[in-house]
């Protein structure tokens, strides 16, 4: 039977073996709670080794908390955060960034293929400087973007220089950071701290973990009392070892990049096979693990009736097909086969 959930979201996939094994290893005996344990210490050390820099690391349950608390640590309530108009913090966080920062305003800016247009950002910054306008304080990049594209090291560095020029902090929503690193084949530091990123919200769940994101402060002074923010927000896990241990499993032997590379590769195969089907058009470059396609509504409805789950309201419209660490060739063949058959039938009508 086709796996009808295979392309709905990388969140739909289970836990990859490396993360699962690390949790099993941590599930032994008694250790201190709230992060004062060897598993958390090891995970933090591995993140520092991976990025080759001394950084402050905190583990939270999900991406909404990671982004919201990170932004709250960078802003006062009268500040604003500039992000892409399709960014998760603007469209999918239910106002959490504003809530946790006690009112910081999100200012959306446009940009092709999900990437910020820095000229448009500059307009938001400079159009007003009076006391009645929320003072811009943070620039937020999403890596990989909500449209499945990636910022190159040069582009991130340009954003970092731009942020410093205008007195802004640079925060990165890296829910799919692993997919971006795998796509670019670069060092993780080249699209983070070396390029001017101050705080990275590093994704774990979409990379193959059960739960948990890491908030990585490359400028350690910005992390002052962040542990109190986590506690107040209900994000300080008592059994922290089970949030932290999977990071050790994923970072040892580069499993995080191997899993992301697989997901990206599956997306490339899916895109190539879909290109040959009439009535199906790629909407954006396929650079990570997302494939956005324009499909007639009648085909979308027919695919849903067959049982295929995918979203058509995320990003800039069209059908979003996500690949994950668990995507298999048979999943791709089943979906492409059904789309091919339905497209031929629709053309005949």
mmCIF file of C-alpha atoms in Angstrom:
data_model
loop_
_atom_site.group_PDB
_atom_site.id
_atom_site.type_symbol
_atom_site.label_atom_id
_atom_site.label_comp_id
_atom_site.label_asym_id
_atom_site.label_seq_id
_atom_site.Cartn_x
_atom_site.Cartn_y
_atom_site.Cartn_z
ATOM 1 C CA UNK A 1 0.000 0.000 0.000
ATOM 2 C CA UNK A 2 1.264 3.528 -0.728
ATOM 3 C CA UNK A 3 2.345 5.518 2.283
ATOM 4 C CA UNK A 4 -0.204 8.286 1.821
ATOM 5 C CA UNK A 5 1.346 10.428 4.581
ATOM 6 C CA UNK A 6 4.881 10.307 3.205
ATOM 7 C CA UNK A 7 4.878 13.783 1.643
ATOM 8 C CA UNK A 8 2.632 15.752 4.002
ATOM 9 C CA UNK A 9 5.451 16.972 6.228
ATOM 10 C CA UNK A 10 8.849 15.929 7.529
ATOM 11 C CA UNK A 11 7.135 16.186 10.922
ATOM 12 C CA UNK A 12 5.077 13.131 9.971
ATOM 13 C CA UNK A 13 8.162 10.889 9.905
ATOM 14 C CA UNK A 14 9.124 8.832 12.928
ATOM 15 C CA UNK A 15 12.333 8.955 14.935
ATOM 16 C CA UNK A 16 15.468 7.971 13.063
ATOM 17 C CA UNK A 17 17.573 5.109 14.479
ATOM 18 C CA UNK A 18 20.466 7.271 15.675
ATOM 19 C CA UNK A 19 18.212 9.505 17.770
ATOM 20 C CA UNK A 20 16.201 6.562 19.081
ATOM 21 C CA UNK A 21 19.326 4.651 20.097
ATOM 22 C CA UNK A 22 20.697 7.673 21.952
ATOM 23 C CA UNK A 23 17.448 8.025 23.906
ATOM 24 C CA UNK A 24 17.601 4.332 24.778
ATOM 25 C CA UNK A 25 21.176 4.746 26.009
ATOM 26 C CA UNK A 26 20.109 7.673 28.177
ATOM 27 C CA UNK A 27 17.231 5.657 29.633
ATOM 28 C CA UNK A 28 19.295 4.035 32.361
ATOM 29 C CA UNK A 29 19.704 4.754 36.040
ATOM 30 C CA UNK A 30 19.253 8.008 37.902
ATOM 31 C CA UNK A 31 20.760 11.335 36.836
ATOM 32 C CA UNK A 32 20.235 14.910 37.922
ATOM 33 C CA UNK A 33 17.318 16.795 36.436
ATOM 34 C CA UNK A 34 16.828 20.125 34.610
ATOM 35 C CA UNK A 35 19.937 19.769 32.454
ATOM 36 C CA UNK A 36 22.493 19.046 35.147
ATOM 37 C CA UNK A 37 23.361 15.695 33.624
ATOM 38 C CA UNK A 38 26.120 14.192 31.447
ATOM 39 C CA UNK A 39 23.839 13.740 28.430
ATOM 40 C CA UNK A 40 23.025 17.435 28.239
ATOM 41 C CA UNK A 41 26.668 18.352 28.755
ATOM 42 C CA UNK A 42 27.714 15.998 25.971
ATOM 43 C CA UNK A 43 25.101 17.342 23.547
ATOM 44 C CA UNK A 44 26.153 20.937 24.203
ATOM 45 C CA UNK A 45 29.786 19.986 23.681
ATOM 46 C CA UNK A 46 28.999 18.276 20.369
ATOM 47 C CA UNK A 47 27.098 21.319 19.117
ATOM 48 C CA UNK A 48 30.104 23.501 19.971
ATOM 49 C CA UNK A 49 32.396 21.056 18.180
ATOM 50 C CA UNK A 50 30.095 20.923 15.161
ATOM 51 C CA UNK A 51 30.068 24.700 14.768
ATOM 52 C CA UNK A 52 33.689 25.051 15.904
ATOM 53 C CA UNK A 53 32.936 27.860 18.307
ATOM 54 C CA UNK A 54 32.216 28.410 21.970
ATOM 55 C CA UNK A 55 28.486 29.035 22.157
ATOM 56 C CA UNK A 56 25.726 28.895 24.744
ATOM 57 C CA UNK A 57 23.176 26.129 24.107
ATOM 58 C CA UNK A 58 19.666 25.600 25.471
ATOM 59 C CA UNK A 59 17.201 22.833 24.641
ATOM 60 C CA UNK A 60 13.471 23.489 24.335
ATOM 61 C CA UNK A 61 10.554 21.343 23.261
ATOM 62 C CA UNK A 62 9.611 22.857 19.906
ATOM 63 C CA UNK A 63 10.357 25.433 17.239
ATOM 64 C CA UNK A 64 7.690 27.888 18.315
ATOM 65 C CA UNK A 65 9.303 28.156 21.737
ATOM 66 C CA UNK A 66 12.800 28.330 20.266
ATOM 67 C CA UNK A 67 11.986 31.210 17.934
ATOM 68 C CA UNK A 68 9.766 33.081 20.351
ATOM 69 C CA UNK A 69 12.080 32.929 23.339
ATOM 70 C CA UNK A 70 15.157 33.698 21.253
ATOM 71 C CA UNK A 71 13.504 36.780 19.800
ATOM 72 C CA UNK A 72 12.239 37.848 23.220
ATOM 73 C CA UNK A 73 15.807 37.735 24.503
ATOM 74 C CA UNK A 74 16.887 40.144 21.748
ATOM 75 C CA UNK A 75 14.052 42.666 22.010
ATOM 76 C CA UNK A 76 12.215 45.020 24.258
ATOM 77 C CA UNK A 77 8.441 45.237 23.921
ATOM 78 C CA UNK A 78 8.670 48.424 21.845
ATOM 79 C CA UNK A 79 11.008 46.842 19.274
ATOM 80 C CA UNK A 80 10.182 45.113 15.999
ATOM 81 C CA UNK A 81 11.443 42.002 14.199
ATOM 82 C CA UNK A 82 11.773 42.049 10.416
ATOM 83 C CA UNK A 83 11.252 38.756 8.605
ATOM 84 C CA UNK A 84 10.110 37.436 5.237
ATOM 85 C CA UNK A 85 6.383 37.714 4.670
ATOM 86 C CA UNK A 86 6.148 33.898 4.478
ATOM 87 C CA UNK A 87 8.343 33.238 7.525
ATOM 88 C CA UNK A 88 7.048 30.877 10.174
ATOM 89 C CA UNK A 89 7.186 33.527 12.890
ATOM 90 C CA UNK A 90 4.759 35.610 10.811
ATOM 91 C CA UNK A 91 2.392 32.958 9.479
ATOM 92 C CA UNK A 92 2.486 29.907 11.772
ATOM 93 C CA UNK A 93 3.350 30.800 15.361
ATOM 94 C CA UNK A 94 -0.098 31.965 16.528
ATOM 95 C CA UNK A 95 1.367 35.253 17.767
ATOM 96 C CA UNK A 96 3.840 33.498 20.076
ATOM 97 C CA UNK A 97 6.806 35.783 19.253
ATOM 98 C CA UNK A 98 4.708 38.824 20.166
ATOM 99 C CA UNK A 99 3.338 37.083 23.251
ATOM 100 C CA UNK A 100 6.672 36.012 24.732
ATOM 101 C CA UNK A 101 8.310 39.361 23.981
ATOM 102 C CA UNK A 102 5.448 41.239 25.617
ATOM 103 C CA UNK A 103 4.375 42.930 22.400
ATOM 104 C CA UNK A 104 7.322 43.110 19.987
ATOM 105 C CA UNK A 105 5.898 43.712 16.513
ATOM 106 C CA UNK A 106 6.615 41.515 13.494
ATOM 107 C CA UNK A 107 7.287 43.514 10.315
ATOM 108 C CA UNK A 108 7.050 41.317 7.175
ATOM 109 C CA UNK A 109 9.103 42.101 4.076
ATOM 110 C CA UNK A 110 8.915 40.604 0.563
ATOM 111 C CA UNK A 111 11.539 38.723 -1.395
ATOM 112 C CA UNK A 112 11.723 36.248 -4.272
ATOM 113 C CA UNK A 113 11.827 32.504 -3.595
ATOM 114 C CA UNK A 114 11.263 32.954 0.122
ATOM 115 C CA UNK A 115 14.418 35.021 0.667
ATOM 116 C CA UNK A 116 14.422 38.500 2.135
ATOM 117 C CA UNK A 117 14.984 41.404 -0.223
ATOM 118 C CA UNK A 118 17.381 43.573 1.770
ATOM 119 C CA UNK A 119 16.334 46.668 -0.184
ATOM 120 C CA UNK A 120 12.766 46.154 1.017
ATOM 121 C CA UNK A 121 14.067 45.545 4.536
ATOM 122 C CA UNK A 122 15.994 48.814 4.420
ATOM 123 C CA UNK A 123 12.789 50.605 3.451
ATOM 124 C CA UNK A 124 11.075 49.210 6.552
ATOM 125 C CA UNK A 125 13.952 50.373 8.711
ATOM 126 C CA UNK A 126 14.375 53.859 7.295
ATOM 127 C CA UNK A 127 10.857 54.899 6.373
ATOM 128 C CA UNK A 128 10.252 56.148 9.906
ATOM 129 C CA UNK A 129 12.347 56.862 12.959
ATOM 130 C CA UNK A 130 9.838 58.605 15.198
ATOM 131 C CA UNK A 131 8.789 57.380 18.615
ATOM 132 C CA UNK A 132 5.419 56.183 17.290
ATOM 133 C CA UNK A 133 7.030 53.464 15.138
ATOM 134 C CA UNK A 134 8.219 50.149 16.633
ATOM 135 C CA UNK A 135 11.983 50.402 16.517
ATOM 136 C CA UNK A 136 13.555 47.652 14.317
ATOM 137 C CA UNK A 137 15.824 45.501 16.434
ATOM 138 C CA UNK A 138 16.137 42.039 14.863
ATOM 139 C CA UNK A 139 16.465 40.652 11.354
ATOM 140 C CA UNK A 140 15.251 37.063 11.045
ATOM 141 C CA UNK A 141 16.311 34.634 8.310
ATOM 142 C CA UNK A 142 14.717 31.230 7.715
ATOM 143 C CA UNK A 143 17.179 28.524 6.646
ATOM 144 C CA UNK A 144 16.068 26.581 4.625
ATOM 145 C CA UNK A 145 13.278 28.973 3.630
ATOM 146 C CA UNK A 146 9.565 28.273 3.747
ATOM 147 C CA UNK A 147 9.712 27.689 -0.019
ATOM 148 C CA UNK A 148 12.489 25.114 0.135
ATOM 149 C CA UNK A 149 15.279 27.396 -1.043
ATOM 150 C CA UNK A 150 18.517 28.087 0.822
ATOM 151 C CA UNK A 151 20.575 31.155 1.599
ATOM 152 C CA UNK A 152 24.170 30.753 0.414
ATOM 153 C CA UNK A 153 27.063 31.675 2.719
ATOM 154 C CA UNK A 154 27.479 34.877 0.701
ATOM 155 C CA UNK A 155 23.806 35.764 1.143
ATOM 156 C CA UNK A 156 23.861 35.117 4.888
ATOM 157 C CA UNK A 157 27.040 37.164 5.205
ATOM 158 C CA UNK A 158 25.373 40.015 3.287
ATOM 159 C CA UNK A 159 22.425 39.869 5.690
ATOM 160 C CA UNK A 160 24.836 39.847 8.630
ATOM 161 C CA UNK A 161 26.702 42.894 7.366
ATOM 162 C CA UNK A 162 23.390 44.631 6.649
ATOM 163 C CA UNK A 163 22.162 43.898 10.174
ATOM 164 C CA UNK A 164 25.320 45.298 11.752
ATOM 165 C CA UNK A 165 25.133 48.399 9.544
ATOM 166 C CA UNK A 166 21.650 49.134 10.836
ATOM 167 C CA UNK A 167 22.241 48.142 14.448
ATOM 168 C CA UNK A 168 20.171 44.950 14.262
ATOM 169 C CA UNK A 169 20.679 41.508 15.723
ATOM 170 C CA UNK A 170 20.531 38.572 13.278
ATOM 171 C CA UNK A 171 18.436 35.585 14.325
ATOM 172 C CA UNK A 172 18.055 32.472 12.216
ATOM 173 C CA UNK A 173 15.084 30.112 12.230
ATOM 174 C CA UNK A 174 16.938 26.905 11.403
ATOM 175 C CA UNK A 175 14.123 24.376 11.636
ATOM 176 C CA UNK A 176 15.627 22.812 8.478
ATOM 177 C CA UNK A 177 19.176 24.072 8.984
ATOM 178 C CA UNK A 178 20.551 20.553 8.460
ATOM 179 C CA UNK A 179 18.938 20.408 5.008
ATOM 180 C CA UNK A 180 20.536 23.746 4.123
ATOM 181 C CA UNK A 181 24.001 22.607 5.224
ATOM 182 C CA UNK A 182 23.604 19.357 3.295
ATOM 183 C CA UNK A 183 22.420 21.224 0.201
ATOM 184 C CA UNK A 184 25.256 23.749 0.251
ATOM 185 C CA UNK A 185 27.978 21.312 1.277
ATOM 186 C CA UNK A 186 29.427 24.017 3.511
ATOM 187 C CA UNK A 187 30.596 24.137 7.109
ATOM 188 C CA UNK A 188 27.722 24.922 9.526
ATOM 189 C CA UNK A 189 29.634 27.937 10.776
ATOM 190 C CA UNK A 190 29.764 29.437 7.288
ATOM 191 C CA UNK A 191 26.013 30.065 7.281
ATOM 192 C CA UNK A 192 25.740 30.947 10.954
ATOM 193 C CA UNK A 193 28.202 32.638 13.294
ATOM 194 C CA UNK A 194 30.939 33.297 10.734
ATOM 195 C CA UNK A 195 28.351 35.064 8.578
ATOM 196 C CA UNK A 196 27.086 37.234 11.433
ATOM 197 C CA UNK A 197 24.249 35.178 12.920
ATOM 198 C CA UNK A 198 23.842 36.015 16.595
ATOM 199 C CA UNK A 199 21.313 33.345 17.573
ATOM 200 C CA UNK A 200 20.381 30.143 15.747
ATOM 201 C CA UNK A 201 17.264 28.094 16.492
ATOM 202 C CA UNK A 202 18.573 24.715 15.371
ATOM 203 C CA UNK A 203 15.923 22.222 14.330
ATOM 204 C CA UNK A 204 15.859 18.660 15.589
ATOM 205 C CA UNK A 205 12.351 17.289 15.026
ATOM 206 C CA UNK A 206 12.318 17.750 11.244
ATOM 207 C CA UNK A 207 15.788 16.213 11.055
ATOM 208 C CA UNK A 208 14.654 12.919 12.603
ATOM 209 C CA UNK A 209 14.329 13.452 16.350
ATOM 210 C CA UNK A 210 11.193 12.868 18.382
ATOM 211 C CA UNK A 211 11.050 16.324 19.904
ATOM 212 C CA UNK A 212 13.348 19.172 20.786
ATOM 213 C CA UNK A 213 15.151 22.161 19.287
ATOM 214 C CA UNK A 214 18.397 23.812 20.322
ATOM 215 C CA UNK A 215 18.698 27.559 20.835
ATOM 216 C CA UNK A 216 22.323 28.398 20.099
ATOM 217 C CA UNK A 217 23.681 31.783 21.173
ATOM 218 C CA UNK A 218 26.902 32.535 19.304
ATOM 219 C CA UNK A 219 27.203 35.764 21.278
ATOM 220 C CA UNK A 220 27.053 34.427 24.804
ATOM 221 C CA UNK A 221 26.217 37.747 26.444
ATOM 222 C CA UNK A 222 22.854 37.667 24.646
ATOM 223 C CA UNK A 223 21.975 34.502 26.563
ATOM 224 C CA UNK A 224 21.940 36.211 29.939
ATOM 225 C CA UNK A 225 19.128 34.756 32.064
ATOM 226 C CA UNK A 226 17.761 32.817 29.073
ATOM 227 C CA UNK A 227 17.371 29.835 31.381
ATOM 228 C CA UNK A 228 14.830 31.879 33.347
ATOM 229 C CA UNK A 229 12.895 32.563 30.143
ATOM 230 C CA UNK A 230 12.789 28.849 29.432
ATOM 231 C CA UNK A 231 11.546 28.056 32.923
ATOM 232 C CA UNK A 232 8.857 30.739 32.874
ATOM 233 C CA UNK A 233 7.647 29.574 29.450
ATOM 234 C CA UNK A 234 7.331 25.946 30.510
ATOM 235 C CA UNK A 235 10.297 24.922 28.360
ATOM 236 C CA UNK A 236 12.711 23.737 31.056
ATOM 237 C CA UNK A 237 12.453 19.956 30.879
ATOM 238 C CA UNK A 238 12.847 18.142 34.178
ATOM 239 C CA UNK A 239 14.144 15.034 32.374
ATOM 240 C CA UNK A 240 16.362 17.097 30.103
ATOM 241 C CA UNK A 241 18.533 14.129 29.180
ATOM 242 C CA UNK A 242 15.788 12.894 26.830
ATOM 243 C CA UNK A 243 15.733 16.210 24.955
ATOM 244 C CA UNK A 244 19.519 16.364 24.823
ATOM 245 C CA UNK A 245 20.570 12.771 24.165
ATOM 246 C CA UNK A 246 19.168 12.566 20.604
ATOM 247 C CA UNK A 247 21.458 15.450 19.638
ATOM 248 C CA UNK A 248 24.424 13.333 20.613
ATOM 249 C CA UNK A 249 23.102 10.477 18.516
ATOM 250 C CA UNK A 250 22.555 12.732 15.513
ATOM 251 C CA UNK A 251 25.819 14.687 15.718
ATOM 252 C CA UNK A 252 28.063 11.709 16.301
ATOM 253 C CA UNK A 253 29.323 10.441 12.950
ATOM 254 C CA UNK A 254 27.416 13.227 11.149
ATOM 255 C CA UNK A 255 24.098 11.373 11.150
ATOM 256 C CA UNK A 256 22.251 14.708 11.107
ATOM 257 C CA UNK A 257 23.743 15.542 7.701
ATOM 258 C CA UNK A 258 23.381 12.032 6.312
ATOM 259 C CA UNK A 259 19.661 12.065 7.112
ATOM 260 C CA UNK A 260 19.225 15.559 5.688
ATOM 261 C CA UNK A 261 21.146 14.612 2.542
ATOM 262 C CA UNK A 262 18.795 11.684 2.012
ATOM 263 C CA UNK A 263 15.728 13.901 2.349
ATOM 264 C CA UNK A 264 17.184 16.437 -0.083
ATOM 265 C CA UNK A 265 18.082 13.707 -2.570
ATOM 266 C CA UNK A 266 14.558 12.310 -2.455
ATOM 267 C CA UNK A 267 13.182 15.786 -3.170
ATOM 268 C CA UNK A 268 15.433 16.072 -6.216
ATOM 269 C CA UNK A 269 14.271 12.699 -7.539
ATOM 270 C CA UNK A 270 10.626 13.592 -6.938
ATOM 271 C CA UNK A 271 11.030 16.936 -8.714
ATOM 272 C CA UNK A 272 12.741 15.356 -11.711
ATOM 273 C CA UNK A 273 10.013 12.770 -12.124
ATOM 274 C CA UNK A 274 7.205 15.305 -11.739
ATOM 275 C CA UNK A 275 8.733 17.536 -14.430
ATOM 276 C CA UNK A 276 7.770 15.014 -17.081
ATOM 277 C CA UNK A 277 4.052 15.129 -16.267
ATOM 278 C CA UNK A 278 1.832 17.528 -18.218
ATOM 279 C CA UNK A 279 -0.134 19.977 -16.046
ATOM 280 C CA UNK A 280 2.504 19.829 -13.304
ATOM 281 C CA UNK A 281 4.989 22.695 -12.953
ATOM 282 C CA UNK A 282 7.719 23.361 -10.397
ATOM 283 C CA UNK A 283 7.100 26.659 -8.626
ATOM 284 C CA UNK A 284 10.499 27.216 -6.978
ATOM 285 C CA UNK A 285 14.032 25.825 -7.173
ATOM 286 C CA UNK A 286 14.329 22.546 -5.268
ATOM 287 C CA UNK A 287 17.324 23.139 -3.013
ATOM 288 C CA UNK A 288 16.405 21.343 0.215
ATOM 289 C CA UNK A 289 13.720 18.753 0.979
ATOM 290 C CA UNK A 290 10.603 20.578 -0.247
ATOM 291 C CA UNK A 291 9.005 20.396 -3.684
ATOM 292 C CA UNK A 292 6.385 23.019 -4.530
ATOM 293 C CA UNK A 293 4.349 22.255 -7.629
ATOM 294 C CA UNK A 294 1.490 23.925 -9.423
ATOM 295 C CA UNK A 295 -1.220 21.325 -10.067
ATOM 296 C CA UNK A 296 -4.788 21.855 -11.284
ATOM 297 C CA UNK A 297 -7.231 21.890 -8.385
ATOM 298 C CA UNK A 298 -9.088 18.914 -9.832
ATOM 299 C CA UNK A 299 -5.905 16.839 -9.549
ATOM 300 C CA UNK A 300 -5.301 18.000 -5.976
ATOM 301 C CA UNK A 301 -8.823 16.969 -5.017
ATOM 302 C CA UNK A 302 -8.438 13.609 -6.771
ATOM 303 C CA UNK A 303 -5.175 12.914 -4.969
ATOM 304 C CA UNK A 304 -6.787 13.753 -1.632
ATOM 305 C CA UNK A 305 -9.637 11.366 -2.416
ATOM 306 C CA UNK A 306 -7.118 8.617 -3.097
ATOM 307 C CA UNK A 307 -5.721 9.243 0.390
ATOM 308 C CA UNK A 308 -2.639 11.369 -0.292
ATOM 309 C CA UNK A 309 -1.994 13.992 2.379
ATOM 310 C CA UNK A 310 -0.161 17.196 1.516
ATOM 311 C CA UNK A 311 -0.698 20.887 2.057
ATOM 312 C CA UNK A 312 -1.697 23.468 -0.522
ATOM 313 C CA UNK A 313 -1.962 26.535 1.713
ATOM 314 C CA UNK A 314 1.648 26.764 2.922
ATOM 315 C CA UNK A 315 4.098 29.221 1.428
ATOM 316 C CA UNK A 316 2.997 30.800 -1.829
ATOM 317 C CA UNK A 317 0.332 28.250 -2.690
ATOM 318 C CA UNK A 318 0.517 25.204 -4.908
ATOM 319 C CA UNK A 319 1.060 21.724 -3.524
ATOM 320 C CA UNK A 320 3.912 21.357 -1.039
ATOM 321 C CA UNK A 321 5.475 17.898 -1.075
ATOM 322 C CA UNK A 322 7.969 17.313 1.744
ATOM 323 C CA UNK A 323 10.571 14.580 1.858
ATOM 324 C CA UNK A 324 12.161 13.336 5.074
ATOM 325 C CA UNK A 325 14.846 11.028 6.389
ATOM 326 C CA UNK A 326 12.301 8.205 6.096
ATOM 327 C CA UNK A 327 11.148 8.808 2.500
ATOM 328 C CA UNK A 328 11.630 5.757 0.292
ATOM 329 C CA UNK A 329 11.882 5.291 -3.452
ATOM 330 C CA UNK A 330 8.640 3.318 -3.377
ATOM 331 C CA UNK A 331 6.862 6.344 -1.862
ATOM 332 C CA UNK A 332 8.041 8.517 -4.738
ATOM 333 C CA UNK A 333 7.032 5.940 -7.339
ATOM 334 C CA UNK A 334 3.560 5.559 -5.845
ATOM 335 C CA UNK A 335 2.872 9.304 -5.761
ATOM 336 C CA UNK A 336 4.286 9.985 -9.222
ATOM 337 C CA UNK A 337 2.327 7.034 -10.603
ATOM 338 C CA UNK A 338 -0.960 8.344 -9.233
ATOM 339 C CA UNK A 339 -0.290 11.895 -10.444
ATOM 340 C CA UNK A 340 0.643 10.591 -13.911
ATOM 341 C CA UNK A 341 -2.503 8.502 -14.162
ATOM 342 C CA UNK A 342 -4.799 11.265 -12.888
ATOM 343 C CA UNK A 343 -3.182 13.875 -15.148
ATOM 344 C CA UNK A 344 -3.739 11.666 -18.202
ATOM 345 C CA UNK A 345 -7.327 11.093 -17.210
ATOM 346 C CA UNK A 346 -7.891 14.812 -16.639
ATOM 347 C CA UNK A 347 -6.328 15.658 -20.001
ATOM 348 C CA UNK A 348 -8.644 13.195 -21.667
ATOM 349 C CA UNK A 349 -11.651 14.973 -20.172
#
